[in-house]
Coordinates of C-alpha atoms and ligand atoms in Angstrom, one line a residue:
X1 CA 0.0 0.0 0.0
X2 CA 1.5 3.3 -1.1
X3 CA 1.8 6.0 1.6
X4 CA -0.2 9.0 0.2
X5 CA 0.3 11.6 3.0
X6 CA 4.0 11.8 3.4
X7 CA 6.2 14.0 1.1
X8 CA 8.0 11.5 -1.2
X9 CA 11.5 12.1 -2.4
X10 CA 10.6 11.2 -6.0
X11 CA 7.4 10.4 -7.8
X12 CA 7.9 8.8 -11.2
X13 CA 5.1 9.0 -13.8
X14 CA 4.9 5.8 -15.9
X15 CA 6.5 2.5 -15.2
X16 CA 8.2 1.8 -18.6
X17 CA 11.9 0.9 -19.0
X18 CA 13.0 4.5 -18.5
X19 CA 11.3 5.1 -15.2
X20 CA 12.1 1.6 -13.9
X21 CA 15.8 2.1 -14.7
X22 CA 15.7 5.5 -12.9
X23 CA 14.1 3.8 -9.9
X24 CA 16.8 1.2 -9.8
X25 CA 19.3 4.0 -9.4
X26 CA 17.4 6.2 -7.0
X27 CA 16.2 3.4 -4.6
X28 CA 19.7 1.8 -4.6
X29 CA 20.8 5.1 -3.0
X30 CA 17.9 5.1 -0.5
X31 CA 16.0 7.8 -2.3
X32 CA 12.4 7.1 -1.5
X33 CA 10.7 6.4 -4.9
X34 CA 7.2 5.6 -6.0
X35 CA 6.1 5.0 -9.6
X36 CA 2.5 5.6 -10.8
X37 CA 1.4 3.5 -13.9
X38 CA -1.9 3.9 -15.6
X39 CA -1.8 0.7 -17.7
X40 CA 0.9 -1.9 -17.9
X41 CA 4.1 -2.1 -15.8
X42 CA 6.9 -2.4 -18.4
X43 CA 5.3 0.1 -20.8
X44 CA 5.7 -0.5 -24.5
X45 CA 8.5 -2.9 -23.9
X46 CA 6.0 -5.2 -22.1
X47 CA 3.8 -5.4 -25.2
X48 CA 6.7 -6.1 -27.6
X49 CA 6.9 -9.7 -28.7
X50 CA 10.7 -10.0 -29.2
X51 CA 13.3 -7.4 -28.6
X52 CA 16.4 -8.2 -30.7
X53 CA 18.5 -5.1 -30.3
X54 CA 18.7 -4.7 -26.5
X55 CA 22.3 -5.2 -25.4
X56 CA 23.2 -8.2 -23.3
X57 CA 20.7 -10.7 -24.9
X58 CA 22.5 -12.3 -27.8
X59 CA 19.4 -14.3 -28.8
X60 CA 17.0 -11.5 -28.2
X61 CA 14.6 -11.3 -25.3
X62 CA 10.8 -11.3 -25.0
X63 CA 9.5 -7.8 -24.2
X64 CA 7.5 -9.3 -21.2
X65 CA 10.6 -10.9 -19.8
X66 CA 12.7 -7.8 -20.1
X67 CA 9.9 -5.8 -18.4
X68 CA 9.6 -8.3 -15.6
X69 CA 13.3 -8.4 -15.0
X70 CA 13.5 -4.6 -14.7
X71 CA 10.5 -4.6 -12.3
X72 CA 12.1 -7.2 -10.1
X73 CA 15.4 -5.3 -10.0
X74 CA 13.7 -2.1 -9.0
X75 CA 11.6 -3.8 -6.4
X76 CA 14.7 -5.5 -4.9
X77 CA 16.0 -2.0 -3.9
X78 CA 12.6 -0.9 -2.6
X79 CA 10.9 0.9 -5.5
X80 CA 7.1 1.1 -4.9
X81 CA 4.7 0.6 -7.8
X82 CA 1.2 1.9 -7.8
X83 CA -1.6 2.0 -10.4
X84 CA -3.1 5.3 -11.2
X85 CA -3.3 8.0 -13.9
X86 CA -1.5 11.3 -13.4
X87 CA -3.6 14.2 -14.6
X88 CA -1.7 17.3 -13.4
X89 CA 1.6 18.5 -11.9
X90 CA 1.6 21.7 -9.8
X91 CA 4.7 23.6 -8.8
X92 CA 4.9 24.7 -5.1
X93 CA 8.6 25.6 -5.2
X94 CA 10.5 23.0 -3.2
X95 CA 7.7 20.5 -3.5
X96 CA 5.4 19.5 -6.4
X97 CA 1.9 18.2 -6.3
X98 CA 1.1 15.3 -8.5
X99 CA -2.6 14.6 -9.0
X100 CA -3.2 10.8 -9.4
X101 CA -6.8 9.7 -10.0
X102 CA -8.0 12.9 -8.3
X103 CA -5.7 12.5 -5.2
X104 CA -2.9 15.0 -4.4
X105 CA 0.6 13.4 -3.8
X106 CA 3.5 15.6 -2.7
X107 CA 7.1 15.0 -3.8
X108 CA 10.4 16.9 -3.8
X109 CA 11.2 15.7 -7.3
X110 CA 9.3 14.2 -10.3
X111 CA 10.3 12.1 -13.2
X112 CA 8.0 12.2 -16.2
X113 CA 8.6 9.0 -18.3
X114 CA 5.2 8.6 -19.9
X115 CA 6.4 7.6 -23.3
X116 CA 4.7 8.2 -26.7
X117 CA 2.1 6.3 -28.6
X118 CA 2.4 5.6 -32.3
X119 CA -0.7 7.0 -34.2
X120 CA -2.8 4.2 -35.7
X121 CA -4.7 4.1 -39.0
X122 CA -7.6 2.3 -37.4
X123 CA -8.2 -0.5 -40.0
X124 CA -9.3 -4.1 -39.4
X125 CA -6.2 -6.3 -38.6
X126 CA -4.1 -3.4 -37.3
X127 CA -4.7 -4.0 -33.6
X128 CA -4.9 -7.8 -33.9
X129 CA -1.5 -8.1 -35.6
X130 CA 0.3 -5.3 -33.6
X131 CA 3.9 -6.3 -33.3
X132 CA 3.3 -9.5 -35.3
X133 CA 3.1 -8.3 -38.9
X134 CA 2.0 -4.7 -38.2
X135 CA 4.9 -2.5 -37.0
X136 CA 5.6 1.1 -36.1
X137 CA 9.4 1.1 -35.7
X138 CA 11.7 0.2 -38.6
X139 CA 14.9 0.2 -36.4
X140 CA 13.2 -2.2 -34.0
X141 CA 11.6 -4.6 -36.5
X142 CA 13.0 -4.0 -40.0
X143 CA 15.5 -6.8 -39.7
X144 CA 12.7 -9.4 -39.3
X145 CA 11.8 -8.6 -43.0
X146 CA 15.0 -9.4 -44.8
X147 CA 14.1 -10.0 -48.5
X148 CA 10.4 -10.0 -47.6
X149 CA 7.7 -7.9 -49.3
X150 CA 6.5 -5.0 -47.1
X151 CA 4.0 -2.1 -47.2
X152 CA 4.8 1.2 -45.6
X153 CA 1.8 3.4 -44.8
X154 CA 2.3 7.2 -44.7
X155 CA 3.6 10.0 -46.9
X156 CA 5.3 12.4 -44.4
X157 CA 9.0 12.7 -43.4
X158 CA 8.9 9.8 -41.0
X159 CA 7.2 7.4 -43.5
X160 CA 9.7 8.3 -46.3
X161 CA 12.7 8.2 -44.0
X162 CA 11.6 4.8 -42.6
X163 CA 10.8 3.4 -46.1
X164 CA 14.3 4.4 -47.2
X165 CA 15.8 2.8 -44.1
X166 CA 13.9 -0.4 -44.8
X167 CA 15.6 -0.8 -48.2
X168 CA 18.6 -2.0 -46.1
X169 CA 16.6 -5.2 -45.6
X170 CA 14.4 -5.6 -48.6
X171 CA 13.9 -4.2 -52.1
X172 CA 10.2 -5.0 -52.2
X173 CA 8.5 -2.1 -50.6
X174 CA 5.1 -0.6 -51.5
X175 CA 4.7 3.0 -50.1
X176 CA 0.9 3.6 -49.6
X177 CA 0.2 7.3 -49.5
X178 CA -3.3 8.6 -48.9
X179 CA -2.8 11.9 -50.8
X180 CA 0.6 13.1 -51.9
X181 CA 4.1 12.7 -50.5
X182 CA 4.7 15.5 -48.1
X183 CA 8.3 14.8 -47.1
X184 CA 11.2 17.3 -47.4
X185 CA 12.7 17.9 -50.8
X186 CA 15.9 16.0 -49.8
X187 CA 14.0 13.0 -48.7
X188 CA 11.9 13.1 -51.8
X189 CA 15.0 13.1 -54.0
X190 CA 16.4 10.1 -52.1
X191 CA 13.1 8.4 -52.4
X192 CA 12.9 9.0 -56.2
X193 CA 16.4 7.3 -56.6
X194 CA 15.1 4.2 -54.9
X195 CA 11.9 4.3 -57.0
X196 CA 14.1 4.5 -60.1
X197 CA 16.1 1.6 -58.9
X198 CA 12.9 -0.5 -58.5
X199 CA 13.3 -0.9 -54.8
X200 CA 10.2 1.2 -53.7
X201 CA 6.9 1.6 -55.5
X202 CA 4.8 4.6 -54.6
X203 CA 1.0 4.4 -54.6
X204 CA -0.4 7.9 -54.4
X205 CA -4.1 8.6 -53.6
X206 CA -4.3 5.2 -52.0
X207 CA -6.2 4.3 -48.8
X208 CA -5.2 1.3 -46.7
X209 CA -8.4 -0.5 -45.9
X210 CA -7.5 -3.8 -44.1
X211 CA -4.6 -5.9 -43.0
X212 CA -5.1 -9.5 -44.0
X213 CA -3.8 -12.5 -42.1
X214 CA -4.3 -16.2 -42.0
X215 CA -3.2 -18.6 -39.2
X216 CA -1.8 -15.5 -37.3
X217 CA 0.4 -14.5 -40.2
X218 CA 0.0 -11.3 -42.2
X219 CA -0.2 -12.1 -46.0
X220 CA -1.7 -9.0 -47.5
X221 CA -3.1 -5.5 -47.4
X222 CA -6.3 -4.4 -49.0
X223 CA -6.0 -1.0 -50.7
X224 CA -8.3 1.4 -52.7
X225 CA -7.2 3.6 -55.5
X226 CA -9.6 5.6 -57.7
X227 CA -12.5 3.7 -56.2
X228 CA -11.0 0.3 -57.1
X229 CA -10.1 -2.1 -54.3
X230 CA -7.4 -4.7 -54.6
X231 CA -5.0 -6.7 -52.4
X232 CA -1.3 -6.4 -52.3
X233 CA 0.6 -9.5 -51.2
X234 CA 2.9 -8.4 -48.3
X235 CA 4.5 -10.1 -45.4
X236 CA 4.3 -7.1 -43.1
X237 CA 3.0 -3.6 -42.8
X238 CA 4.9 -0.6 -41.3
X239 CA 2.7 2.3 -40.3
X240 CA 4.3 5.8 -39.9
X241 CA 1.5 8.3 -39.5
X242 CA 2.8 10.3 -36.6
X243 CA 3.5 10.0 -32.9
X244 CA 1.4 11.2 -29.9
X245 CA 3.6 11.9 -26.9
X246 CA 1.8 11.2 -23.6
X247 CA 1.9 14.8 -22.4
X248 CA -1.7 15.9 -22.6
X249 CA -1.8 16.1 -18.8
X250 CA 0.9 18.8 -18.9
X251 CA -1.3 21.3 -20.9
X252 CA -2.1 23.4 -17.9
X253 CA 1.4 23.2 -16.4
X254 CA 4.3 25.5 -17.2
X255 CA 6.4 22.6 -18.5
X256 CA 7.8 23.5 -21.9
X257 CA 7.0 21.2 -24.9
X258 CA 8.5 21.3 -28.4
X259 CA 6.4 21.6 -31.6
X260 CA 5.7 17.8 -31.5
X261 CA 4.5 18.1 -27.8
X262 CA 7.6 16.2 -26.6
X263 CA 9.1 17.6 -23.3
X264 CA 12.1 19.9 -23.6
X265 CA 14.9 19.2 -21.1
X266 CA 18.3 20.6 -20.3
X267 CA 21.5 18.5 -20.4
X268 CA 20.7 17.1 -16.9
X269 CA 17.2 16.0 -18.3
X270 CA 15.5 18.7 -16.1
X271 CA 12.4 20.3 -17.6
X272 CA 11.6 24.0 -17.5
X273 CA 10.0 23.3 -14.1
X274 CA 12.8 23.0 -11.5
X275 CA 12.8 19.6 -9.9
X276 CA 10.8 18.0 -12.6
X277 CA 12.8 15.7 -15.0
X278 CA 11.8 13.8 -18.2
X279 CA 13.4 10.7 -19.8
X280 CA 12.7 8.2 -22.5
X281 CA 10.2 8.4 -25.4
X282 CA 8.4 11.4 -24.0
X283 CA 11.5 13.6 -24.2
X284 CA 12.3 15.9 -27.0
X285 CA 15.2 14.4 -28.9
X286 CA 14.4 10.8 -27.8
X287 CA 15.4 8.0 -30.2
X288 CA 12.4 5.8 -29.3
X289 CA 14.5 2.8 -28.4
X290 CA 14.6 0.8 -25.2
X291 CA 18.4 1.1 -24.8
X292 CA 18.2 4.9 -25.0
X293 CA 15.1 5.1 -22.7
X294 CA 17.1 3.0 -20.1
X295 CA 20.2 5.2 -20.5
X296 CA 18.2 8.4 -20.1
X297 CA 16.5 6.9 -17.0
X298 CA 19.9 6.4 -15.4
X299 CA 21.0 10.0 -16.4
X300 CA 17.7 11.4 -15.0
X301 CA 18.2 9.6 -11.7
X302 CA 21.7 11.1 -11.3
X303 CA 20.2 14.6 -12.1
X304 CA 17.5 13.9 -9.5
X305 CA 20.1 12.9 -6.9
X306 CA 22.0 16.2 -7.5
X307 CA 18.7 18.2 -7.3
X308 CA 17.7 16.6 -3.9
X309 CA 21.2 17.2 -2.5
X310 CA 20.9 20.8 -3.5
X311 CA 17.5 21.1 -1.8
X312 CA 19.0 19.6 1.4
X313 CA 21.9 22.1 1.3
X314 CA 19.4 25.0 0.9
X315 CA 17.2 23.8 3.8
Ligands
LIG1 C1 5.4 -3.0 -31.0 C2 6.6 -2.3 -30.5 C3 7.8 -2.9 -30.7 C4 9.0 -2.3 -30.3 N1 10.2 -2.9 -30.5 C5 11.3 -2.4 -30.0 C6 12.6 -3.0 -30.1 O1 12.6 -4.1 -30.7 N2 13.7 -2.4 -29.7 C7 13.6 -1.2 -29.0 O2 14.7 -0.7 -28.6 N3 12.5 -0.5 -28.9 C8 11.3 -1.1 -29.3 N4 10.1 -0.4 -29.2 C9 10.1 0.9 -28.6 C10 10.3 0.8 -27.1 O3 9.3 0.0 -26.6 C11 10.2 2.2 -26.4 O4 11.3 3.0 -26.9 C12 10.4 2.1 -24.9 O5 9.5 1.3 -24.3 C13 10.3 3.5 -24.3 O6 10.3 3.4 -22.9 P1 9.7 4.6 -22.0 O7 9.9 4.1 -20.6 O8 10.3 5.9 -22.3 O9 8.2 4.6 -22.3 P2 7.0 3.5 -22.4 O10 7.6 2.2 -22.6 O11 6.1 4.0 -23.4 O12 6.4 3.6 -20.9 C14 5.6 4.7 -20.5 C15 4.6 4.3 -19.5 O13 3.9 5.4 -19.0 C16 2.6 5.1 -18.8 N5 1.8 6.4 -18.7 C17 1.6 7.2 -19.8 N6 0.9 8.3 -19.4 C18 0.7 8.1 -18.0 C19 0.0 8.9 -17.0 N7 -0.6 10.1 -17.3 N8 -0.1 8.4 -15.8 C20 0.5 7.2 -15.4 N9 1.2 6.5 -16.3 C21 1.3 6.9 -17.6 C22 2.2 4.2 -19.9 O14 1.1 3.5 -19.7 C23 3.5 3.4 -20.1 O15 3.4 2.2 -19.4 C24 8.9 -1.0 -29.6 C25 7.7 -0.4 -29.4 C26 6.5 -1.0 -29.9 C27 5.2 -0.4 -29.6

């Protein structure tokens, strides 16, 4: 049972890889730490089938296993986990008020590690085959599609960049663009070279209607162009239609966000609100990878330690 009346040293918002790593560092140094998680402990890592690029696991590791190991390690040093959604952070100077499910929790420092969600296209098959044929990160999952046929959905900078990146693994890529390609000129030039080389085919004015699978395996994507529907045979679909950082609850706070609504931090990972830090996929400049989220969690914990020591010196 989490103590709700005392002033906590640190409240961490979200219990993904970034916050759990930060909690390993803080609790190991006897900094009283509680994490509030609104959904699944382990965050996006916990819902990833297989993580192939996290160091230390030569054969890859199941996302669930990695998340459980991080949780066990944080608990070993005394980190507390609680379920609840944070809806507000208020600055009272040397303490902060964190509103969790309508209750006020006081803390000296806060770590925001709420991650980002990938925008979805909302078609049948997308949710069912999430991470098992439908993907949102080429760096994470591109290597599973060596010499396979894939569709990339989207026409902005990220879709074009990721489609270009995916040509490292396969030369059979269909780029499905609802209207026109809106990427930067440089990217469009690089894209055209790959189109000319026959590695990417662009389908403009094309909607993606359904992702098709049989026996749990994606085999095609249903598309419509000029009112005509047809099926493309593909082994996987990569969707790049934007990112939604989980920062909606900061709208009324003075914490500065960038144009994508990711949290701006200084080199110690402190936000524009003194004593409030941010790490992982929610931070402006994040690389959206577990290894980076974990590294930033460690850096944020060291920043928090410094901040708490400074508060003590002032008192
Ligand atoms: C399908 C898939 C496959 C992936 N594969 C790989 C891979 O192979 N390799 C790799 O390196 N990366 C991969 N990634 C990316 C990786 O999962 C993320 O980079 C990493 O999990 C980010 O960690 P984080 O702690 O910053 O955020 P998250 O893991 O997103 O955790 C944030 C947590 O905060 C919680 N939260 C959000 N808002 C609130 C709130 N207001 N109150 C309380 N809790 C809140 C969320 O519920 C979540 O649990 C993959 C992602 C997906 C979706």
